Short mmCIF file of C-alpha atoms in Angstrom, two decimals:
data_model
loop_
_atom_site.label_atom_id
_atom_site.label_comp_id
_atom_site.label_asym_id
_atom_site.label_seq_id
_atom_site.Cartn_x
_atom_site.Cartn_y
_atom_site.Cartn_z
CA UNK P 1 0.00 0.00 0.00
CA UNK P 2 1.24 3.69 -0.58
CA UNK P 3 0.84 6.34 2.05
CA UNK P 4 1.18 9.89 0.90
CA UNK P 5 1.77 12.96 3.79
CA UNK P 6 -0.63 16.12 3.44
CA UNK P 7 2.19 18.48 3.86
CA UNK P 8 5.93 19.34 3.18
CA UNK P 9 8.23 20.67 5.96
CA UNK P 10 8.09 24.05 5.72
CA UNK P 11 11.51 24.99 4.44
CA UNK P 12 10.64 22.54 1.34
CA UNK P 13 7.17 24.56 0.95
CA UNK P 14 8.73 27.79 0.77
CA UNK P 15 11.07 26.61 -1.97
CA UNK P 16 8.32 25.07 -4.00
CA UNK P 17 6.13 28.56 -3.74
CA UNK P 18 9.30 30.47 -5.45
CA UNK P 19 9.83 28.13 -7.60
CA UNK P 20 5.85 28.00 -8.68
CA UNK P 21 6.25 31.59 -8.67
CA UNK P 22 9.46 31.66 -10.40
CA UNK P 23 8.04 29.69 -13.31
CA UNK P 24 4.80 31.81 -13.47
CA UNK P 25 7.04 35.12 -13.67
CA UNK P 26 9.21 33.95 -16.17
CA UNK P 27 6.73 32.10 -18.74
CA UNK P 28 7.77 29.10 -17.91
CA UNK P 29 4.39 27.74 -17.42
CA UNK P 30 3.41 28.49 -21.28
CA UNK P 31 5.94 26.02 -22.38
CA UNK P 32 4.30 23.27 -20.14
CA UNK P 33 1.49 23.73 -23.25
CA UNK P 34 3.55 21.29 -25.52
CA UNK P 35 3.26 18.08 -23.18
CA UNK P 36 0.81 16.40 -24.70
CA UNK P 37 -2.90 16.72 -23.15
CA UNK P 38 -5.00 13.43 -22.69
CA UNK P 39 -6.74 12.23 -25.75
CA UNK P 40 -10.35 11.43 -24.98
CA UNK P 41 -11.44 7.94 -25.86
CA UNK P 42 -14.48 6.28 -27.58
CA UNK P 43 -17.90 7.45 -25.57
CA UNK P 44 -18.03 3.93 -24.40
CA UNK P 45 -14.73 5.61 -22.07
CA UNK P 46 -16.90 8.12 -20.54
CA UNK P 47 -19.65 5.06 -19.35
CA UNK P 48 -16.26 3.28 -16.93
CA UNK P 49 -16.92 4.94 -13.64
CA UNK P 50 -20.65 3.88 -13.91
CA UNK P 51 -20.24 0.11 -14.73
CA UNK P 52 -21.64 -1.89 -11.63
CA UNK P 53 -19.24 -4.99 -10.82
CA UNK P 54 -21.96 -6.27 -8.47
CA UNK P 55 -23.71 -6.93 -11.60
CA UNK P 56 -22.05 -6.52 -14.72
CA UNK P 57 -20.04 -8.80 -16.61
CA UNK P 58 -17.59 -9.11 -19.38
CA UNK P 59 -18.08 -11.13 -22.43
CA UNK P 60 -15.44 -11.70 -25.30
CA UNK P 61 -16.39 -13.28 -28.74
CA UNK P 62 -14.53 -13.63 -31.70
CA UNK P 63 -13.90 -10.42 -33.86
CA UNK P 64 -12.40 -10.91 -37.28
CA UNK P 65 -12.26 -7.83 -38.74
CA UNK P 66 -9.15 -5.93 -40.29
CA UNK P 67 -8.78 -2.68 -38.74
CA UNK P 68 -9.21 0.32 -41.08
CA UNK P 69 -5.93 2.97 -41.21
CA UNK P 70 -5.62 5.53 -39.03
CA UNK P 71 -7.85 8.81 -40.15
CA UNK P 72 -8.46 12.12 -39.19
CA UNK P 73 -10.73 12.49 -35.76
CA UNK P 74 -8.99 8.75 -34.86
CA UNK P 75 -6.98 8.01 -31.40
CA UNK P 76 -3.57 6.89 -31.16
CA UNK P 77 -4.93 2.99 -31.71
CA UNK P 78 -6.73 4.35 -35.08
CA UNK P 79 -10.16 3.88 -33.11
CA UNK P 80 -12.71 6.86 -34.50
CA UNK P 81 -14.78 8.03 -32.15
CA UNK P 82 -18.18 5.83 -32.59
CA UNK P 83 -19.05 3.28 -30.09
CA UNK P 84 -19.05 0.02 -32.33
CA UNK P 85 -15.98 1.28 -34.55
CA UNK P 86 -13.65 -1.73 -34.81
CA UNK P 87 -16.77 -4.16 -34.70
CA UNK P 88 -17.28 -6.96 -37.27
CA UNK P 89 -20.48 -8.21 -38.90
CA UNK P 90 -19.64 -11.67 -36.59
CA UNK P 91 -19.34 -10.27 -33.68
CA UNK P 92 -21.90 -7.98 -33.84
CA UNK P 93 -24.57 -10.71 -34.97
CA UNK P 94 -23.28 -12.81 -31.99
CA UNK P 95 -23.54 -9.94 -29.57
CA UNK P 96 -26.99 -9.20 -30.57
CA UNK P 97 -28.15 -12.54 -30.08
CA UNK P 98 -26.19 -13.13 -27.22
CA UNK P 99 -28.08 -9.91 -25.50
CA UNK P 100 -31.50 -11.45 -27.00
CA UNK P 101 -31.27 -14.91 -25.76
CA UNK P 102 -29.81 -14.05 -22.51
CA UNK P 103 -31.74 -10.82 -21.47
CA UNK P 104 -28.55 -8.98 -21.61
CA UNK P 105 -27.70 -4.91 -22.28
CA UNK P 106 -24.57 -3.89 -23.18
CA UNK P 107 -23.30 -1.14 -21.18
CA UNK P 108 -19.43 -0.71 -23.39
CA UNK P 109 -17.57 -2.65 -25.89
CA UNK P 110 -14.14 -2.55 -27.62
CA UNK P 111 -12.31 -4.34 -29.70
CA UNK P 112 -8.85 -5.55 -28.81
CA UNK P 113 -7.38 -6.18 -32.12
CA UNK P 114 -3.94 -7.64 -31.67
CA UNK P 115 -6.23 -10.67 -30.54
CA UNK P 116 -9.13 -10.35 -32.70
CA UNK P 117 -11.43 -10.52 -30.14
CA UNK P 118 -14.20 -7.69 -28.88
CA UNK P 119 -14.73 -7.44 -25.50
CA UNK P 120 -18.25 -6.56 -24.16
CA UNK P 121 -19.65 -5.08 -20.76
CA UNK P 122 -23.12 -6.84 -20.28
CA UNK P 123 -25.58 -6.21 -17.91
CA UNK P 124 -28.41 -8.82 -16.47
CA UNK P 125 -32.14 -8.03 -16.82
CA UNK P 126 -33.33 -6.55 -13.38
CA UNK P 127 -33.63 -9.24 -11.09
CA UNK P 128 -31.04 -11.83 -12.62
CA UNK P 129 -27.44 -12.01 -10.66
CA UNK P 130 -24.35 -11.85 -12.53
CA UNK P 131 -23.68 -15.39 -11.40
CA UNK P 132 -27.05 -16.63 -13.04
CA UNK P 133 -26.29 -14.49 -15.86
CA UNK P 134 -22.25 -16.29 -16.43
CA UNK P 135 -23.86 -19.77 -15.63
CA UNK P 136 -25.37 -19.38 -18.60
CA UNK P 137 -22.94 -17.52 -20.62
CA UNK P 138 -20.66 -20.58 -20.18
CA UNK P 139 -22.49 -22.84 -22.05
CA UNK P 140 -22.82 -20.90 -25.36
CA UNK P 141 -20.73 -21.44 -27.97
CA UNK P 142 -20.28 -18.32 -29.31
CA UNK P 143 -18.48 -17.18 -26.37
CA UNK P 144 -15.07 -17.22 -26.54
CA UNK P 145 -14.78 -15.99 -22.38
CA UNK P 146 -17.41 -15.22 -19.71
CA UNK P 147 -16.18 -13.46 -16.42
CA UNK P 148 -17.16 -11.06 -13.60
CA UNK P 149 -16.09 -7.17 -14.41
CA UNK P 150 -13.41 -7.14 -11.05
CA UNK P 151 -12.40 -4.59 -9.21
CA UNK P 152 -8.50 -3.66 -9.03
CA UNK P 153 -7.33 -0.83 -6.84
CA UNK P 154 -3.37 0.56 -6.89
CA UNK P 155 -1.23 -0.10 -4.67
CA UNK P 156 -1.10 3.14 -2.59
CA UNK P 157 -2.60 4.94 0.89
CA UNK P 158 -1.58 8.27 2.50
CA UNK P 159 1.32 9.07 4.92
CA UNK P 160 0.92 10.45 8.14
CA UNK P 161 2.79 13.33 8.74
CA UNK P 162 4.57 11.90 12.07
CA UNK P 163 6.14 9.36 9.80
CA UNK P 164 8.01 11.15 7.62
CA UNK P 165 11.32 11.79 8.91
CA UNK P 166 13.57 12.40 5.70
CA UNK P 167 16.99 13.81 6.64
CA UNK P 168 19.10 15.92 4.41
CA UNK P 169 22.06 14.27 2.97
CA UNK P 170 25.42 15.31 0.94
CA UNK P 171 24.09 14.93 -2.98
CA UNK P 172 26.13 14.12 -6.01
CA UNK P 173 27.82 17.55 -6.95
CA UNK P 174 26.58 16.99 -10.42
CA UNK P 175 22.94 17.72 -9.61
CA UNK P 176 20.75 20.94 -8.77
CA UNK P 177 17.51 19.19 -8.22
CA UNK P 178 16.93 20.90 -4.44
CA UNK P 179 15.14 18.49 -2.96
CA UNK P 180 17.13 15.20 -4.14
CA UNK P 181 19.09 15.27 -0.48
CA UNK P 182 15.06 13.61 0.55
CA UNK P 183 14.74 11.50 -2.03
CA UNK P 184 15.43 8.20 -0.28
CA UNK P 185 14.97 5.74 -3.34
CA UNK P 186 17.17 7.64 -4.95
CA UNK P 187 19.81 7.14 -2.47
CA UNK P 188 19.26 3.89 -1.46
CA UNK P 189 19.17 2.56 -5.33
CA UNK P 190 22.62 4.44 -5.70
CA UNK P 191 20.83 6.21 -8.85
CA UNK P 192 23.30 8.90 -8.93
CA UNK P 193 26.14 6.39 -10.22
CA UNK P 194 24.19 4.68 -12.44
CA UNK P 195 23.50 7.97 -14.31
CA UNK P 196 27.49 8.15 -14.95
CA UNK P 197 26.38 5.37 -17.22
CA UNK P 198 23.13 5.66 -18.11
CA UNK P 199 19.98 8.10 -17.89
CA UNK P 200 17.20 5.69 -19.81
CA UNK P 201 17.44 8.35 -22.76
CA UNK P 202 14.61 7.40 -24.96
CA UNK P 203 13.33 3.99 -23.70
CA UNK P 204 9.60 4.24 -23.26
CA UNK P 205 7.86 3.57 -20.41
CA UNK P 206 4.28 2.58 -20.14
CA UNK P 207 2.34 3.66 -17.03
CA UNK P 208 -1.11 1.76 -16.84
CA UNK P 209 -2.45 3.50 -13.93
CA UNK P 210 -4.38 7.04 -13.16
CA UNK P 211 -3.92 10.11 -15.28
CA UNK P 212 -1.46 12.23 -14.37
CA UNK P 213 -0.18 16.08 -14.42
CA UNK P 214 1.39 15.88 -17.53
CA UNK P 215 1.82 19.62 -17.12
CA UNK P 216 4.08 19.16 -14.10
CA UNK P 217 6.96 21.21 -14.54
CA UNK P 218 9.35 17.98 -13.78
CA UNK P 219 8.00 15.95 -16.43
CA UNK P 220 7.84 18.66 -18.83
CA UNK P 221 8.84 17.07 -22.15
CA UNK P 222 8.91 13.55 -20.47
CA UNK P 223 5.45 12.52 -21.92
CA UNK P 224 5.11 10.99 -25.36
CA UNK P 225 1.11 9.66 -24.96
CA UNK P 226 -1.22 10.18 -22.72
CA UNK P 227 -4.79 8.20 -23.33
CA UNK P 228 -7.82 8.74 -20.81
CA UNK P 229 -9.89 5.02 -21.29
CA UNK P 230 -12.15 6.24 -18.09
CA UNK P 231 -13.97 9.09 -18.45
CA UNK P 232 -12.65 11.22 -21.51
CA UNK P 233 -12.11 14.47 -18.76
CA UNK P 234 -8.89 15.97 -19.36
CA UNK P 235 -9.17 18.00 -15.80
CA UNK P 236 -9.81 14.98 -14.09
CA UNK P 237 -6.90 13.22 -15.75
CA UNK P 238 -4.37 16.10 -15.00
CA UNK P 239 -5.94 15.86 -11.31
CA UNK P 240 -5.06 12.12 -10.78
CA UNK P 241 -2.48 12.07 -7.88
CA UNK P 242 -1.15 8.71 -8.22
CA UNK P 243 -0.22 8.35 -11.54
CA UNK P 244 1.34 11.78 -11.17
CA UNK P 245 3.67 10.15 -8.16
CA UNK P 246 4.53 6.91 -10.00
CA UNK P 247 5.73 9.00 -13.43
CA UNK P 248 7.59 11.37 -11.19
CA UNK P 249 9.61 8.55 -10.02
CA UNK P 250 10.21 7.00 -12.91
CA UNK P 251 11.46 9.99 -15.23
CA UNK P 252 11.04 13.23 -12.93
CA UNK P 253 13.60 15.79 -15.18
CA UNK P 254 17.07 16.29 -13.23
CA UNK P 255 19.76 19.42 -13.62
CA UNK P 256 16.79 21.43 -14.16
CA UNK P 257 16.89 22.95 -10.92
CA UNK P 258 13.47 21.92 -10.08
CA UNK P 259 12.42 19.38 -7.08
CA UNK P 260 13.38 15.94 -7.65
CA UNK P 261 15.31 13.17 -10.40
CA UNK P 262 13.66 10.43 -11.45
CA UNK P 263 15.28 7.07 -11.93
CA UNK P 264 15.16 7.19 -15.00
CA UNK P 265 15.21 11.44 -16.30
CA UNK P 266 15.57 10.72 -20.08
CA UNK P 267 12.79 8.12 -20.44
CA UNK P 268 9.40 8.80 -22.22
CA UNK P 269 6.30 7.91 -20.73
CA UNK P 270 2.97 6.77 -22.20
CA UNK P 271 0.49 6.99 -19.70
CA UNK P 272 -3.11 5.11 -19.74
CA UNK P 273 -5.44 5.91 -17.69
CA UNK P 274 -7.42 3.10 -16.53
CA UNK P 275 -8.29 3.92 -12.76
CA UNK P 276 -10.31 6.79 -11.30
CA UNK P 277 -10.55 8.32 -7.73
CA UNK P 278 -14.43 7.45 -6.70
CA UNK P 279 -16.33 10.39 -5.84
CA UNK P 280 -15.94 9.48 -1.77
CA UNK P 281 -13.20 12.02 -0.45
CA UNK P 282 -10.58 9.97 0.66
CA UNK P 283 -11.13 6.82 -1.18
CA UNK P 284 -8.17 5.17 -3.37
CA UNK P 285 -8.19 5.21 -6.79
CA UNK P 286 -10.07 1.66 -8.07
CA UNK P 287 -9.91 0.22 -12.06
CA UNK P 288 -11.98 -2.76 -13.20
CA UNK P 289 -11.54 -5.49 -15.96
CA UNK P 290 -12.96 -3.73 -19.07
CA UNK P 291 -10.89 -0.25 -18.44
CA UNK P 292 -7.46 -2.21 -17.61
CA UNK P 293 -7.96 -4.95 -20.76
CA UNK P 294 -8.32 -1.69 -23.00
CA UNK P 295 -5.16 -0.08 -21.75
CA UNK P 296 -3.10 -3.71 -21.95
CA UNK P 297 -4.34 -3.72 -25.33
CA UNK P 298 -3.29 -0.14 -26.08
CA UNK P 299 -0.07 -0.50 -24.48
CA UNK P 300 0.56 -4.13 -27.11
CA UNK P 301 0.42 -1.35 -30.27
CA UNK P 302 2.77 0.77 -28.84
CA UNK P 303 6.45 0.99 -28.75
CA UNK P 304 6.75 1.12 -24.63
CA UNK P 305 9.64 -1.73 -23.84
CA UNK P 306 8.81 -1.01 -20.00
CA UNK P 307 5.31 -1.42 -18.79
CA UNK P 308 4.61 -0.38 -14.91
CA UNK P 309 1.66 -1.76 -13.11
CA UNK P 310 1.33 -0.33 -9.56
CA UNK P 311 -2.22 -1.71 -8.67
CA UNK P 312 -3.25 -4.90 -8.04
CA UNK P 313 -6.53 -7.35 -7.49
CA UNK P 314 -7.72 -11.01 -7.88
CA UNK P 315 -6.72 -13.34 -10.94
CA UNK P 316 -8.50 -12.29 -14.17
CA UNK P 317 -8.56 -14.50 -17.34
CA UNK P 318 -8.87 -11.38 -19.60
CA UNK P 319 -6.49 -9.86 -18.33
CA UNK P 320 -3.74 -12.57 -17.63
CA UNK P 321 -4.12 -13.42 -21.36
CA UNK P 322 -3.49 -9.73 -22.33
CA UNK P 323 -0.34 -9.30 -19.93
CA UNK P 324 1.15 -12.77 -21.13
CA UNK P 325 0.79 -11.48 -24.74
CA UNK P 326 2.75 -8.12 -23.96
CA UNK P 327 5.37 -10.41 -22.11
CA UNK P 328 5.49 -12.33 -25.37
CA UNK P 329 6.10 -9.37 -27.23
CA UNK P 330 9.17 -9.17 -25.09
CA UNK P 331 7.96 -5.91 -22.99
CA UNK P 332 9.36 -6.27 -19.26
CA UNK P 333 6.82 -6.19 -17.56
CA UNK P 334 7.05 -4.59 -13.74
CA UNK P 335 3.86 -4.73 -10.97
CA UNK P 336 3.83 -3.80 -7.50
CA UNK P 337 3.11 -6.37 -4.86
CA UNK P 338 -0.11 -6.21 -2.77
CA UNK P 339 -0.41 -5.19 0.42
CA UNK P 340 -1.47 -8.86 1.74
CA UNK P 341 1.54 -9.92 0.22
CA UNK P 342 0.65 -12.57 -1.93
CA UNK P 343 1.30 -13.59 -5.26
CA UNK P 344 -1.91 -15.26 -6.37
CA UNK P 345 -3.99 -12.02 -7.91
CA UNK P 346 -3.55 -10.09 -11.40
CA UNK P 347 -0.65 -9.28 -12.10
CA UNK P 348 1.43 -10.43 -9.82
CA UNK P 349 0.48 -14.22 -10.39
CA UNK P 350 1.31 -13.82 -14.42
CA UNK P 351 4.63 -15.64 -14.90
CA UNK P 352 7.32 -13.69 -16.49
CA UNK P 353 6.18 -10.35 -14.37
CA UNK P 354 8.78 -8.63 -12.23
CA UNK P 355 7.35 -8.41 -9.06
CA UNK P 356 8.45 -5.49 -6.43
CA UNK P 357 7.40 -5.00 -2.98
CA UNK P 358 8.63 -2.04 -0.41
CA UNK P 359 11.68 -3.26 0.90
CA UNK P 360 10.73 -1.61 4.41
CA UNK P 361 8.55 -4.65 4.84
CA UNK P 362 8.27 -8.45 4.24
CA UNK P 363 9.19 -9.27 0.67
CA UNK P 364 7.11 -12.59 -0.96
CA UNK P 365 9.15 -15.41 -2.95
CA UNK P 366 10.53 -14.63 -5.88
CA UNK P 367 10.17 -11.15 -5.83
CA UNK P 368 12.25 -8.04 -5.49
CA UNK P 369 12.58 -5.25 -2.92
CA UNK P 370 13.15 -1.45 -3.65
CA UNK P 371 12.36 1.23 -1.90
CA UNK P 372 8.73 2.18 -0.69
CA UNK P 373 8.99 4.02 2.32
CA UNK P 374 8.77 7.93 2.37
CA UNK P 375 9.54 8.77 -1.33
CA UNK P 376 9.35 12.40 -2.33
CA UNK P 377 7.94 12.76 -5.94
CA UNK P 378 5.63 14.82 -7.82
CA UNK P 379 2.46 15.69 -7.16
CA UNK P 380 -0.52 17.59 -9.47
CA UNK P 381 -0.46 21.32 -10.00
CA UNK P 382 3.52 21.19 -10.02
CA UNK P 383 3.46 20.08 -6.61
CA UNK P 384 6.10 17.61 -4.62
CA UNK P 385 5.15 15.61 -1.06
CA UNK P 386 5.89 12.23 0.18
CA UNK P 387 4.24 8.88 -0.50
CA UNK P 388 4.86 5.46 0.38
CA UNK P 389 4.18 1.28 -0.32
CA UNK P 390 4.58 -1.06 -3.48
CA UNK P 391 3.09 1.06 -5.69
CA UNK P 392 6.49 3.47 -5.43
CA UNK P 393 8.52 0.40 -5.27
CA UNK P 394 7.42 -0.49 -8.49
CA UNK P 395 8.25 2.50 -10.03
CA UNK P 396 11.63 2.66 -8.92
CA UNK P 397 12.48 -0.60 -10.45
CA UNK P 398 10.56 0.44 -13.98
CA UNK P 399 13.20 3.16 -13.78
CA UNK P 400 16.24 1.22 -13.12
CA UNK P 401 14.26 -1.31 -16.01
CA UNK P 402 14.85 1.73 -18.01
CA UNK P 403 18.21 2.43 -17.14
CA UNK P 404 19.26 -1.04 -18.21
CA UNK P 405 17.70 -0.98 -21.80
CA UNK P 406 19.45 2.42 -22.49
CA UNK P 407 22.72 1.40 -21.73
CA UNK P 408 22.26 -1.70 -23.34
CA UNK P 409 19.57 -1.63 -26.07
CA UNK P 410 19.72 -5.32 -27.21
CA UNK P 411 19.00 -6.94 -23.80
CA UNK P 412 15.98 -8.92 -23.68
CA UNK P 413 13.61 -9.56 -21.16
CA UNK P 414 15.43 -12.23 -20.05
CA UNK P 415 18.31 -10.47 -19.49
CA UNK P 416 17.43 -7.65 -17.59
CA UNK P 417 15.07 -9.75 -15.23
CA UNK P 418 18.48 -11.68 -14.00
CA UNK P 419 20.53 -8.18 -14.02
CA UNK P 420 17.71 -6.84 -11.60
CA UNK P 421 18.00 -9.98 -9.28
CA UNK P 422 21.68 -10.72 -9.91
CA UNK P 423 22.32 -7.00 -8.54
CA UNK P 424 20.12 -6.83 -5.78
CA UNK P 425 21.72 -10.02 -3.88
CA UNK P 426 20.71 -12.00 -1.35
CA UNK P 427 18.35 -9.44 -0.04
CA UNK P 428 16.99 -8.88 -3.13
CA UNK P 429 17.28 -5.00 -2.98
CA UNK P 430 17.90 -3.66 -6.17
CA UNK P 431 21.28 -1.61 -6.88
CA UNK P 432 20.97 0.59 -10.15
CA UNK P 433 24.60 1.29 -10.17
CA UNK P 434 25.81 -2.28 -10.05
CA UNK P 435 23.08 -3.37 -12.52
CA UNK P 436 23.64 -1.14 -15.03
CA UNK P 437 27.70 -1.91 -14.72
CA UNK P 438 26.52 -5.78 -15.11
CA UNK P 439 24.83 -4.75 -18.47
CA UNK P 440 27.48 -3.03 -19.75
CA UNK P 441 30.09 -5.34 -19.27
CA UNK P 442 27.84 -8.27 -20.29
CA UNK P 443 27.60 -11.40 -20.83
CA UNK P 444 26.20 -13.28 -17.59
CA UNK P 445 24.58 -12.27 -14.85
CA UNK P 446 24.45 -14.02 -11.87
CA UNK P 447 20.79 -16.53 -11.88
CA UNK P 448 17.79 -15.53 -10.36
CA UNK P 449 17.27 -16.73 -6.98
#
């Protein structure tokens, strides 16, 4: 879980103002206009916060169809903005019939194409569970997979402020970032020497999360795509705290004299928004099947070699099928792990997934530990505070992922899962400076425990 603190020390506050203020005076903030603003999705996007996964579930059926190029008024994925583009005469005869027979209404669709398949939020006639409902569902032919819409959540809960107790430390003389002497994971990963070799310039990163303030003066010019598949509100998305934390951690700017470094400061990151902050004040941000499958899918057509999951729930057949195809594509795939510390849910349980938990607390088989305790990153509206748990872990390691790839480009999957656990040693705590040295030199690294 990730615990965020409500407010900086003061000292730290006072710098942020001037620098807020700083930027405003100097028209700094019109330049912030060239990141990339979320593209809305089909209307179908806008209908995720009001699916019911009491009641709802998700069909797939067979969809071959070719999809048409790219046009004018199309999203990255070369969907147009209707809510059946992308669906075949086959599948839509067998949706229709499926709704008929089985007094089902179809609340969202979309079609995930690398698999030819369209996937289909149903709902039951009044009256009829969704168990009833996918008792049924199993027994037709036509469909290819029958499941409950889950619920996922990420991996993340605030900080109180007694906790944080971040002490300044001597920083590498090469950076002006003022607040890296707080940046823990920084530290602790010994970040600072990897960047002698490495700084992750141009590997792209795919964040399946929240949105995120892609506006944030840190990650100015560190977004390449950003792709709402909630709710189609580009306020909302530039709200999302979460997201915001995670790609602050990852690729956060550095030697630009402004808050923190990321891990990673000359990766790109593609952000997907597939989770949403309920309307509850308070409450953590939750996905569900249908908006995470669409972002898996997204994330298969683009050219992200690092994809970072910091949320977690049960096992999902959709999903697992998804995540096993972008592992096949070679993609390193990196997910927190949840707070109950097991292994058994989505994505943790997909084989082939690097698996990170907070190395303050007890780490689960076969996966790593990095730093989740107390890590200052961004924040929205160009702000900086303190959050903690897997969720941050995570991130860290997508960043040292990152690192890896950049100062090695041909390393596969493979490969940079045994650099990650060859480096961290016994205690599985990753070291970004002796992992990226390990790459480098090539050819072996030491096997995975």
């Amino acid at each position: 879980m990730h615990r965020a603190r409500n407010a900086l020390p003061a000292f730290v506050l006072d710098t942020c103002l001037a620098l807020v203020a700083c930027l405003a005076l100097t028209g700094c903030a019109q330049s912030l206009r060239r990141d990339p603003a979320p593209m809305p999705d089909a209307p179908a996007a806008a209908m995720a916060t009001q699916m019911d996964p009491q009641r709802d579930v998700l069909v797939v059926v067979d969809n071959p169809v070719a999809a048409p190029p790219a046009r004018a008024g199309s999203n990255l994925l070369g969907y147009a903005p209707a809510r059946h583009y992308g669906l075949g005469q086959q599948a839509a005869a067998a949706l229709q019939a499926i709704g008929r027979e089985h007094r089902l209404r179809e609340v969202a669709g979309w079609p995930i194409k690398s698999l030819g398949w369209y996937c289909a939020v149903l709902r039951p006639a009044p009256g009829e569970s969704a168990e009833q409902a996918l008792a049924r569902l199993g027994a037709d032919t036509r469909v290819k997979l029958a499941q409950p819409l889950q619920d996922f959540s990420v991996q993340s809960a605030r900080t109180p402020q007694s906790s944080v107790r971040a002490a300044p430390r001597a920083s590498a003389p090469r950076y002006n970032d003022p607040y890296l002497d707080l940046q823990r994971g920084f530290i602790a990963l010994n970040a600072g020497a990897a960047h002698a070799r490495s700084r992750g310039r141009g590997v792209g990163v795919a964040i399946v999360d929240t949105g995120a303030d892609a506006g944030h003066p840190d990650l100015h010019g560190r977004i390449r795509t950003a792709l709402d598949l909630v709710e189609a509100d580009p306020a909302a998305f530039r709200r999302d705290a979460h997201g915001t934390e995670v790609a602050g951690i990852v690729a956060a700017n550095s030697n630009n004299r402004l808050g923190i470094a990321g891990i990673a400061p000359l990766a790109v990151l593609d952000l997907y928004k597939a989770c949403w902050y309920p309307a509850a004040p308070g409450d953590g941000a939750r996905c569900n099947s249908f908006t995470l499958a669409k972002a898996l899918a997204a994330v298969a057509d683009s050219r992200a070699r690092v994809v970072n999951l910091s949320l977690g729930g049960p096992a999902d057949p959709l999903l697992r099928r998804l995540l096993q195809q972008l592992l096949e594509q070679g993609r390193i795939v990196v997910a927190s792990l949840p707070a109950d510390g097991r292994m058994s849910g989505f994505p943790a349980d997909t084989p082939g997934v690097i698996v990170v938990g907070d190395n303050a607390r007890a780490l689960a088989p076969g996966s790593l530990g990095a730093p989740g305790s107390d890590i200052l990153t961004t924040r929205p509206g160009g702000g900086y505070d303190f959050a903690s748990g897997s969720s941050m872990a995570a991130a860290h390691v997508s960043g040292v992922a990152a690192l890896l790839l950049s100062a090695a480009p041909s390393l596969d999957a493979a490969r940079v899962r045994a650099l990650l656990f060859g480096a961290a040693g016994a205690a599985r705590e990753v070291d970004a400076a002796a992992a990226v040295e390990a790459a480098i030199a090539g050819p072996a690294a030491p096997a995975q425990p």
